[in-house]
PDB file of C-alpha atoms and ligand atoms in Angstrom:
ATOM      1  CA  UNK A   7     109.175  50.658  73.802  1.00 54.00           C
ATOM      2  CA  UNK A   8     110.124  51.526  78.009  1.00 55.00           C
ATOM      3  CA  UNK A   9     111.386  54.657  76.192  1.00 57.00           C
ATOM      4  CA  UNK A  10     108.909  55.574  74.360  1.00 54.00           C
ATOM      5  CA  UNK A  11     106.526  55.526  77.379  1.00 51.00           C
ATOM      6  CA  UNK A  12     109.524  57.465  79.490  1.00 49.00           C
ATOM      7  CA  UNK A  13     109.691  60.280  77.395  1.00 52.00           C
ATOM      8  CA  UNK A  14     105.897  60.419  77.468  1.00 53.00           C
ATOM      9  CA  UNK A  15     105.223  60.438  80.997  1.00 51.00           C
ATOM     10  CA  UNK A  16     107.881  63.570  81.562  1.00 48.00           C
ATOM     11  CA  UNK A  17     106.061  65.484  78.779  1.00 47.00           C
ATOM     12  CA  UNK A  18     102.999  64.757  80.723  1.00 46.00           C
ATOM     13  CA  UNK A  19     104.607  65.458  83.889  1.00 45.00           C
ATOM     14  CA  UNK A  20     106.363  68.584  82.542  1.00 43.00           C
ATOM     15  CA  UNK A  21     102.601  69.779  80.827  1.00 45.00           C
ATOM     16  CA  UNK A  22     100.517  69.429  84.186  1.00 45.00           C
ATOM     17  CA  UNK A  23     103.601  71.236  86.220  1.00 42.00           C
ATOM     18  CA  UNK A  24     103.252  74.164  83.756  1.00 43.00           C
ATOM     19  CA  UNK A  25      99.422  74.617  84.255  1.00 46.00           C
ATOM     20  CA  UNK A  26     100.144  73.345  87.552  1.00 59.00           C
ATOM     21  CA  UNK A  27      97.822  76.361  89.762  1.00 74.00           C
ATOM     22  CA  UNK A  28      99.388  77.905  92.625  1.00 95.00           C
ATOM     23  CA  UNK A  29      96.249  77.850  94.887  1.00 97.00           C
ATOM     24  CA  UNK A  30      96.390  78.989  98.555  1.00 97.00           C
ATOM     25  CA  UNK A  31      93.205  77.412 100.365  1.00 98.00           C
ATOM     26  CA  UNK A  32      92.083  80.432 103.038  1.00 98.00           C
ATOM     27  CA  UNK A  33      90.598  79.395 106.682  1.00 98.00           C
ATOM     28  CA  UNK A  34      87.075  79.393 107.579  1.00 98.00           C
ATOM     29  CA  UNK A  35      85.866  82.864 108.667  1.00 98.00           C
ATOM     30  CA  UNK A  36      85.915  83.212 112.211  1.00 98.00           C
ATOM     31  CA  UNK A  37      82.327  85.302 112.675  1.00 97.00           C
ATOM     32  CA  UNK A  38      83.347  86.097 115.778  1.00 97.00           C
ATOM     33  CA  UNK A  39      86.235  88.001 116.305  1.00 98.00           C
ATOM     34  CA  UNK A  40      86.405  91.890 116.416  1.00 98.00           C
ATOM     35  CA  UNK A  41      84.378  95.120 117.570  1.00 98.00           C
ATOM     36  CA  UNK A  42      80.948  95.604 117.832  1.00 98.00           C
ATOM     37  CA  UNK A  43      80.075  97.401 114.698  1.00 98.00           C
ATOM     38  CA  UNK A  44      79.722 100.792 115.943  1.00 98.00           C
ATOM     39  CA  UNK A  45      83.120 100.482 117.925  1.00 98.00           C
ATOM     40  CA  UNK A  46      84.687  99.136 114.947  1.00 98.00           C
ATOM     41  CA  UNK A  47      82.497 102.474 112.850  1.00 98.00           C
ATOM     42  CA  UNK A  48      83.682 104.577 115.980  1.00 98.00           C
ATOM     43  CA  UNK A  49      87.236 103.783 115.569  1.00 97.00           C
ATOM     44  CA  UNK A  50      87.672 103.680 111.675  1.00 98.00           C
ATOM     45  CA  UNK A  51      90.153 105.900 110.038  1.00 98.00           C
ATOM     46  CA  UNK A  52      92.266 106.129 107.095  1.00 98.00           C
ATOM     47  CA  UNK A  53      96.050 105.003 108.113  1.00 98.00           C
ATOM     48  CA  UNK A  54      98.379 106.722 106.920  1.00 97.00           C
ATOM     49  CA  UNK A  55     101.432 104.418 108.398  1.00 98.00           C
ATOM     50  CA  UNK A  56     101.957 100.854 107.801  1.00 98.00           C
ATOM     51  CA  UNK A  57     104.178  98.410 109.364  1.00 98.00           C
ATOM     52  CA  UNK A  58     105.966  96.240 106.901  1.00 98.00           C
ATOM     53  CA  UNK A  59     105.469  93.069 108.437  1.00 98.00           C
ATOM     54  CA  UNK A  60     103.287  90.180 106.378  1.00 98.00           C
ATOM     55  CA  UNK A  61     100.154  89.595 107.407  1.00 98.00           C
ATOM     56  CA  UNK A  62      99.081  86.086 108.738  1.00 98.00           C
ATOM     57  CA  UNK A  63      96.987  83.664 106.668  1.00 98.00           C
ATOM     58  CA  UNK A  64      94.177  83.870 109.212  1.00 98.00           C
ATOM     59  CA  UNK A  65      94.133  87.551 109.130  1.00 98.00           C
ATOM     60  CA  UNK A  66      94.045  87.708 105.437  1.00 98.00           C
ATOM     61  CA  UNK A  67      91.423  84.624 105.095  1.00 98.00           C
ATOM     62  CA  UNK A  68      89.475  86.591 107.206  1.00 98.00           C
ATOM     63  CA  UNK A  69      89.993  90.419 105.282  1.00 98.00           C
ATOM     64  CA  UNK A  70      88.748  88.633 102.336  1.00 98.00           C
ATOM     65  CA  UNK A  71      86.031  86.850 103.492  1.00 98.00           C
ATOM     66  CA  UNK A  72      84.643  90.427 105.308  1.00 98.00           C
ATOM     67  CA  UNK A  73      85.404  92.287 101.923  1.00 98.00           C
ATOM     68  CA  UNK A  74      83.663  89.828  99.764  1.00 98.00           C
ATOM     69  CA  UNK A  75      83.087  85.974 101.055  1.00 98.00           C
ATOM     70  CA  UNK A  76      80.477  84.017 100.764  1.00 98.00           C
ATOM     71  CA  UNK A  77      78.005  84.135 103.780  1.00 98.00           C
ATOM     72  CA  UNK A  78      74.944  82.397 102.253  1.00 97.00           C
ATOM     73  CA  UNK A  79      75.806  79.362 100.185  1.00 93.00           C
ATOM     74  CA  UNK A  80      72.402  78.747  98.657  1.00 90.00           C
ATOM     75  CA  UNK A  81      72.811  81.262  96.477  1.00 87.00           C
ATOM     76  CA  UNK A  82      75.912  82.114  96.686  1.00 93.00           C
ATOM     77  CA  UNK A  83      75.342  85.128  98.313  1.00 97.00           C
ATOM     78  CA  UNK A  84      78.263  87.879  99.464  1.00 98.00           C
ATOM     79  CA  UNK A  85      79.040  89.982 102.426  1.00 98.00           C
ATOM     80  CA  UNK A  86      78.746  93.121 100.118  1.00 98.00           C
ATOM     81  CA  UNK A  87      75.157  93.299  98.116  1.00 98.00           C
ATOM     82  CA  UNK A  88      75.626  93.867  94.469  1.00 98.00           C
ATOM     83  CA  UNK A  89      73.690  95.936  92.229  1.00 97.00           C
ATOM     84  CA  UNK A  90      71.031  93.422  90.781  1.00 96.00           C
ATOM     85  CA  UNK A  91      72.988  90.395  92.478  1.00 96.00           C
ATOM     86  CA  UNK A  92      75.164  90.961  89.776  1.00 97.00           C
ATOM     87  CA  UNK A  93      78.411  89.848  91.594  1.00 97.00           C
ATOM     88  CA  UNK A  94      81.212  91.591  89.304  1.00 98.00           C
ATOM     89  CA  UNK A  95      83.421  92.330  91.850  1.00 98.00           C
ATOM     90  CA  UNK A  96      86.638  90.978  91.455  1.00 98.00           C
ATOM     91  CA  UNK A  97      89.659  91.231  94.337  1.00 98.00           C
ATOM     92  CA  UNK A  98      93.693  91.311  93.790  1.00 99.00           C
ATOM     93  CA  UNK A  99      96.098  90.872  96.618  1.00 98.00           C
ATOM     94  CA  UNK A 100      99.432  92.382  96.027  1.00 98.00           C
ATOM     95  CA  UNK A 101     101.790  91.119  98.071  1.00 98.00           C
ATOM     96  CA  UNK A 102     105.693  91.484  98.872  1.00 98.00           C
ATOM     97  CA  UNK A 103     105.859  87.588  96.769  1.00 97.00           C
ATOM     98  CA  UNK A 104     103.196  87.879  94.189  1.00 98.00           C
ATOM     99  CA  UNK A 105      99.497  88.886  92.801  1.00 98.00           C
ATOM    100  CA  UNK A 106      96.912  86.674  93.429  1.00 98.00           C
ATOM    101  CA  UNK A 107      92.890  86.384  92.848  1.00 98.00           C
ATOM    102  CA  UNK A 108      90.399  85.800  94.919  1.00 98.00           C
ATOM    103  CA  UNK A 109      87.546  83.484  94.451  1.00 98.00           C
ATOM    104  CA  UNK A 110      84.776  84.152  96.773  1.00 98.00           C
ATOM    105  CA  UNK A 111      83.400  80.420  95.707  1.00 97.00           C
ATOM    106  CA  UNK A 112      85.978  78.370  96.373  1.00 97.00           C
ATOM    107  CA  UNK A 113      87.911  81.071  99.621  1.00 98.00           C
ATOM    108  CA  UNK A 114      90.857  80.242  97.627  1.00 98.00           C
ATOM    109  CA  UNK A 115      93.571  82.923  96.368  1.00 98.00           C
ATOM    110  CA  UNK A 116      95.277  81.842  93.120  1.00 98.00           C
ATOM    111  CA  UNK A 117      98.574  82.588  92.534  1.00 98.00           C
ATOM    112  CA  UNK A 118      98.168  85.466  89.082  1.00 98.00           C
ATOM    113  CA  UNK A 119     101.602  86.632  88.876  1.00 98.00           C
ATOM    114  CA  UNK A 120     104.961  86.081  90.505  1.00 97.00           C
ATOM    115  CA  UNK A 121     107.115  88.402  92.202  1.00 98.00           C
ATOM    116  CA  UNK A 122     106.968  92.277  94.255  1.00 98.00           C
ATOM    117  CA  UNK A 123     104.079  94.728  92.036  1.00 98.00           C
ATOM    118  CA  UNK A 124     103.465  96.703  94.997  1.00 98.00           C
ATOM    119  CA  UNK A 125     105.065  99.758  93.525  1.00 98.00           C
ATOM    120  CA  UNK A 126     102.856  99.357  91.016  1.00 98.00           C
ATOM    121  CA  UNK A 127      99.990  99.805  92.890  1.00 98.00           C
ATOM    122  CA  UNK A 128     101.058 101.873  95.088  1.00 98.00           C
ATOM    123  CA  UNK A 129     101.552 104.374  92.085  1.00 98.00           C
ATOM    124  CA  UNK A 130     102.647 107.966  93.157  1.00 98.00           C
ATOM    125  CA  UNK A 131     102.418 106.890  96.559  1.00 98.00           C
ATOM    126  CA  UNK A 132     105.808 105.445  97.066  1.00 98.00           C
ATOM    127  CA  UNK A 133     106.059 105.800 100.459  1.00 98.00           C
ATOM    128  CA  UNK A 134     103.347 102.664 100.901  1.00 98.00           C
ATOM    129  CA  UNK A 135     105.186 100.806  98.677  1.00 98.00           C
ATOM    130  CA  UNK A 136     106.666  98.186 101.807  1.00 98.00           C
ATOM    131  CA  UNK A 137     103.044  97.945 102.778  1.00 98.00           C
ATOM    132  CA  UNK A 138     101.852  94.032 103.058  1.00 98.00           C
ATOM    133  CA  UNK A 139      98.753  93.952 101.370  1.00 98.00           C
ATOM    134  CA  UNK A 140      97.071  95.661  98.945  1.00 99.00           C
ATOM    135  CA  UNK A 141      93.275  94.704  97.873  1.00 99.00           C
ATOM    136  CA  UNK A 142      92.697  95.777  94.525  1.00 99.00           C
ATOM    137  CA  UNK A 143      88.939  96.066  93.459  1.00 99.00           C
ATOM    138  CA  UNK A 144      87.675  95.626  90.310  1.00 98.00           C
ATOM    139  CA  UNK A 145      84.658  95.613  88.645  1.00 98.00           C
ATOM    140  CA  UNK A 146      83.921  93.571  85.384  1.00 98.00           C
ATOM    141  CA  UNK A 147      80.965  95.108  83.618  1.00 98.00           C
ATOM    142  CA  UNK A 148      80.393  91.728  81.666  1.00 98.00           C
ATOM    143  CA  UNK A 149      78.405  90.750  84.811  1.00 98.00           C
ATOM    144  CA  UNK A 150      75.675  93.295  84.329  1.00 98.00           C
ATOM    145  CA  UNK A 151      72.577  91.666  82.667  1.00 97.00           C
ATOM    146  CA  UNK A 152      71.515  95.113  81.280  1.00 97.00           C
ATOM    147  CA  UNK A 153      72.654  99.331  81.897  1.00 95.00           C
ATOM    148  CA  UNK A 154      74.431 101.062  79.211  1.00 96.00           C
ATOM    149  CA  UNK A 155      77.952 102.139  79.954  1.00 96.00           C
ATOM    150  CA  UNK A 156      77.274 105.004  82.187  1.00 97.00           C
ATOM    151  CA  UNK A 157      75.471 102.873  84.182  1.00 97.00           C
ATOM    152  CA  UNK A 158      77.659  99.605  84.574  1.00 98.00           C
ATOM    153  CA  UNK A 159      80.444 102.525  85.700  1.00 98.00           C
ATOM    154  CA  UNK A 160      78.155 103.664  88.067  1.00 98.00           C
ATOM    155  CA  UNK A 161      76.783 100.179  89.584  1.00 98.00           C
ATOM    156  CA  UNK A 162      80.935  98.957  89.572  1.00 98.00           C
ATOM    157  CA  UNK A 163      81.615 102.007  91.396  1.00 98.00           C
ATOM    158  CA  UNK A 164      79.348 101.580  93.893  1.00 98.00           C
ATOM    159  CA  UNK A 165      79.808  97.515  94.244  1.00 98.00           C
ATOM    160  CA  UNK A 166      83.336  98.415  94.686  1.00 98.00           C
ATOM    161  CA  UNK A 167      82.831 100.777  97.890  1.00 98.00           C
ATOM    162  CA  UNK A 168      80.601  98.737  99.861  1.00 98.00           C
ATOM    163  CA  UNK A 169      83.894  96.260  99.003  1.00 99.00           C
ATOM    164  CA  UNK A 170      86.367  98.450 100.282  1.00 99.00           C
ATOM    165  CA  UNK A 171      84.178  99.967 102.898  1.00 98.00           C
ATOM    166  CA  UNK A 172      83.789  96.351 104.523  1.00 98.00           C
ATOM    167  CA  UNK A 173      87.447  95.711 104.415  1.00 99.00           C
ATOM    168  CA  UNK A 174      88.165  98.866 106.596  1.00 98.00           C
ATOM    169  CA  UNK A 175      85.893  98.103 109.170  1.00 98.00           C
ATOM    170  CA  UNK A 176      86.821  94.270 109.358  1.00 98.00           C
ATOM    171  CA  UNK A 177      90.328  95.929 109.791  1.00 98.00           C
ATOM    172  CA  UNK A 178      89.020  98.565 112.666  1.00 98.00           C
ATOM    173  CA  UNK A 179      87.335  96.384 113.984  1.00 98.00           C
ATOM    174  CA  UNK A 180      90.469  94.007 114.671  1.00 98.00           C
ATOM    175  CA  UNK A 181      92.860  97.015 115.285  1.00 98.00           C
ATOM    176  CA  UNK A 182      94.562  96.797 111.665  1.00 98.00           C
ATOM    177  CA  UNK A 183      95.611  99.731 109.964  1.00 98.00           C
ATOM    178  CA  UNK A 184      93.532 100.535 106.181  1.00 98.00           C
ATOM    179  CA  UNK A 185      93.471 103.309 103.923  1.00 98.00           C
ATOM    180  CA  UNK A 186      90.879 103.038 100.507  1.00 99.00           C
ATOM    181  CA  UNK A 187      93.063 104.550  97.402  1.00 98.00           C
ATOM    182  CA  UNK A 188      92.381 105.261  93.863  1.00 98.00           C
ATOM    183  CA  UNK A 189      95.902 106.008  93.867  1.00 98.00           C
ATOM    184  CA  UNK A 190      98.041 103.178  91.367  1.00 98.00           C
ATOM    185  CA  UNK A 191      99.633 102.648  88.135  1.00 98.00           C
ATOM    186  CA  UNK A 192      96.741 101.907  86.281  1.00 98.00           C
ATOM    187  CA  UNK A 193      98.299 101.080  82.502  1.00 98.00           C
ATOM    188  CA  UNK A 194     101.093  98.912  84.470  1.00 98.00           C
ATOM    189  CA  UNK A 195      98.785  96.914  86.407  1.00 98.00           C
ATOM    190  CA  UNK A 196      95.923  96.245  83.629  1.00 98.00           C
ATOM    191  CA  UNK A 197      98.989  94.507  81.471  1.00 98.00           C
ATOM    192  CA  UNK A 198     100.143  92.780  84.115  1.00 98.00           C
ATOM    193  CA  UNK A 199      97.259  91.380  85.320  1.00 98.00           C
ATOM    194  CA  UNK A 200      95.854  90.870  81.313  1.00 98.00           C
ATOM    195  CA  UNK A 201      92.349  92.493  82.603  1.00 98.00           C
ATOM    196  CA  UNK A 202      90.081  92.515  79.604  1.00 98.00           C
ATOM    197  CA  UNK A 203      88.124  95.663  78.544  1.00 97.00           C
ATOM    198  CA  UNK A 204      85.163  95.337  80.876  1.00 98.00           C
ATOM    199  CA  UNK A 205      87.361  94.727  83.776  1.00 98.00           C
ATOM    200  CA  UNK A 206      87.470  98.733  85.275  1.00 98.00           C
ATOM    201  CA  UNK A 207      90.005  98.845  88.179  1.00 98.00           C
ATOM    202  CA  UNK A 208      88.070 100.719  90.594  1.00 98.00           C
ATOM    203  CA  UNK A 209      90.251 101.299  93.880  1.00 98.00           C
ATOM    204  CA  UNK A 210      93.227  99.540  96.108  1.00 98.00           C
ATOM    205  CA  UNK A 211      92.544  99.266  99.747  1.00 99.00           C
ATOM    206  CA  UNK A 212      95.821  99.037 101.682  1.00 99.00           C
ATOM    207  CA  UNK A 213      96.041  96.774 105.260  1.00 99.00           C
ATOM    208  CA  UNK A 214      98.438  95.992 107.500  1.00 98.00           C
ATOM    209  CA  UNK A 215      98.559  95.816 111.415  1.00 98.00           C
ATOM    210  CA  UNK A 216      99.472  98.814 113.175  1.00 98.00           C
ATOM    211  CA  UNK A 217     101.929 100.680 113.042  1.00 92.00           C
ATOM    212  CA  UNK A 218     104.064 100.672 116.640  1.00 85.00           C
TER     213      UNK A 218
HETATM  214  C1  LIG B 326      87.480 106.963  96.694  1.00 76.94           C
HETATM  215  C2  LIG B 326      88.528 107.408  97.765  1.00 76.94           C
HETATM  216  C3  LIG B 326      89.108 107.319  96.800  1.00 76.94           C
HETATM  217  C4  LIG B 326      90.796 107.601  97.797  1.00 76.94           C
HETATM  218  N1  LIG B 326      91.962 108.064  97.370  1.00 76.94           N
HETATM  219  C5  LIG B 326      92.869 108.102  98.292  1.00 76.94           C
HETATM  220  C6  LIG B 326      94.277 107.935  97.336  1.00 76.94           C
HETATM  221  O1  LIG B 326      94.347 107.934  96.409  1.00 76.94           O
HETATM  222  N2  LIG B 326      95.736 108.382  98.139  1.00 76.94           N
HETATM  223  C7  LIG B 326      95.737 108.284  99.379  1.00 76.94           C
HETATM  224  O2  LIG B 326      96.123 108.728 100.186  1.00 76.94           O
HETATM  225  N3  LIG B 326      94.090 108.610 100.380  1.00 76.94           N
HETATM  226  C8  LIG B 326      93.071 107.846  99.332  1.00 76.94           C
HETATM  227  N4  LIG B 326      91.860 107.867  99.977  1.00 76.94           N
HETATM  228  C9  LIG B 326      91.457 107.981 101.669  1.00 76.94           C
HETATM  229  C10 LIG B 326      90.867 109.658 101.526  1.00 76.94           C
HETATM  230  O3  LIG B 326      92.113 110.518 101.770  1.00 76.94           O
HETATM  231  C11 LIG B 326      90.545 109.797 103.200  1.00 76.94           C
HETATM  232  O4  LIG B 326      89.401 108.947 102.959  1.00 76.94           O
HETATM  233  C12 LIG B 326      89.911 111.434 103.540  1.00 76.94           C
HETATM  234  O5  LIG B 326      91.210 111.523 104.046  1.00 76.94           O
HETATM  235  C13 LIG B 326      89.222 111.017 105.053  1.00 76.94           C
HETATM  236  O6  LIG B 326      89.885 110.419 106.348  1.00 76.94           O
HETATM  237  P1  LIG B 326      89.601 109.543 106.807  1.00 76.94           P
HETATM  238  O7  LIG B 326      89.430 108.119 105.718  1.00 76.94           O
HETATM  239  O8  LIG B 326      90.383 108.913 107.869  1.00 76.94           O
HETATM  240  O9  LIG B 326      88.392 109.637 107.282  1.00 76.94           O
HETATM  241  C14 LIG B 326      90.449 107.807  99.601  1.00 76.94           C
HETATM  242  C15 LIG B 326      89.316 107.483  99.700  1.00 76.94           C
HETATM  243  C16 LIG B 326      88.121 107.245  99.057  1.00 76.94           C
HETATM  244  C17 LIG B 326      87.030 107.045  99.634  1.00 76.94           C
END
C-alpha cells in the first residue's frame, strides 16, 4: 500500500511540475520617476545602438506598466487607451533567457518559451540581436466585439501604436534607448508563440540602457 501511495504522489508531483507556470511578479510602478512629459518628448528619438547589459527588474516592471499597465483598478483600464475599450493588446518580452507574456491584470510576466529567440525578433536587422529587451506588440482581434476585418486591422494597429509610444516615451523620460520596428521574422515568431489566427503581430520595440 505504501508503495502505491509513494508512486501516486510521485506521479502527482511530476504532473504538477510540468504544469507549473514560471511566473515573475513585477514591482509596483514608480509613478514619480522620470522627466516631465514635455522634456521626455523633447528628447525622444529612435536609438541606433543598444547596450547589451540586462535590464533590471525594476525598469522592466515600469516599462511594462507604462506600456499598458492598469492605472484604474475599478474597470481595469490601462495606461494606453484601446478602441471601444477592447483591451486587445498582448505584449511579449524577448530576452536572452526566454520569451514572456505580460499580464496587465496581475502585473506579472509568464514564461512562454525558454531560450534566446532574439534573432527571430531582430529579423533582417541582425545587428540588434544582442539588445537585452524586445517588446513585441500583438493585437488580438477576437477582443473586438464588432467591426469587419479591415476595421479590426486598423483599430488593432492604432491600439498597438499607442502602446509602442508609451514604451518609447517612458524610455526617453528615464534616459533609456528605444526603437520601434516592424522588422521581425513574422512566420518564425507566430510558430514559436503558437499565436492564434486572430492575433496580429504589429511591431516590436527594442529597449536597452543608453550605450556609453
Ligand atoms: C511603424 C514604424 C515602423 C518602424 N520600423 C522600423 C524598422 O523596421 N526598423 C528600424 O530600424 N526602424 C524602424 N522604425 C523607426 C523609424 O525608422 C524612425 O522612427 C524614423 O527614422 C524617425 O526617427 P526618430 O524616431 O528618431 O524620429 C519604425 C518606426 C515606426 C513608427
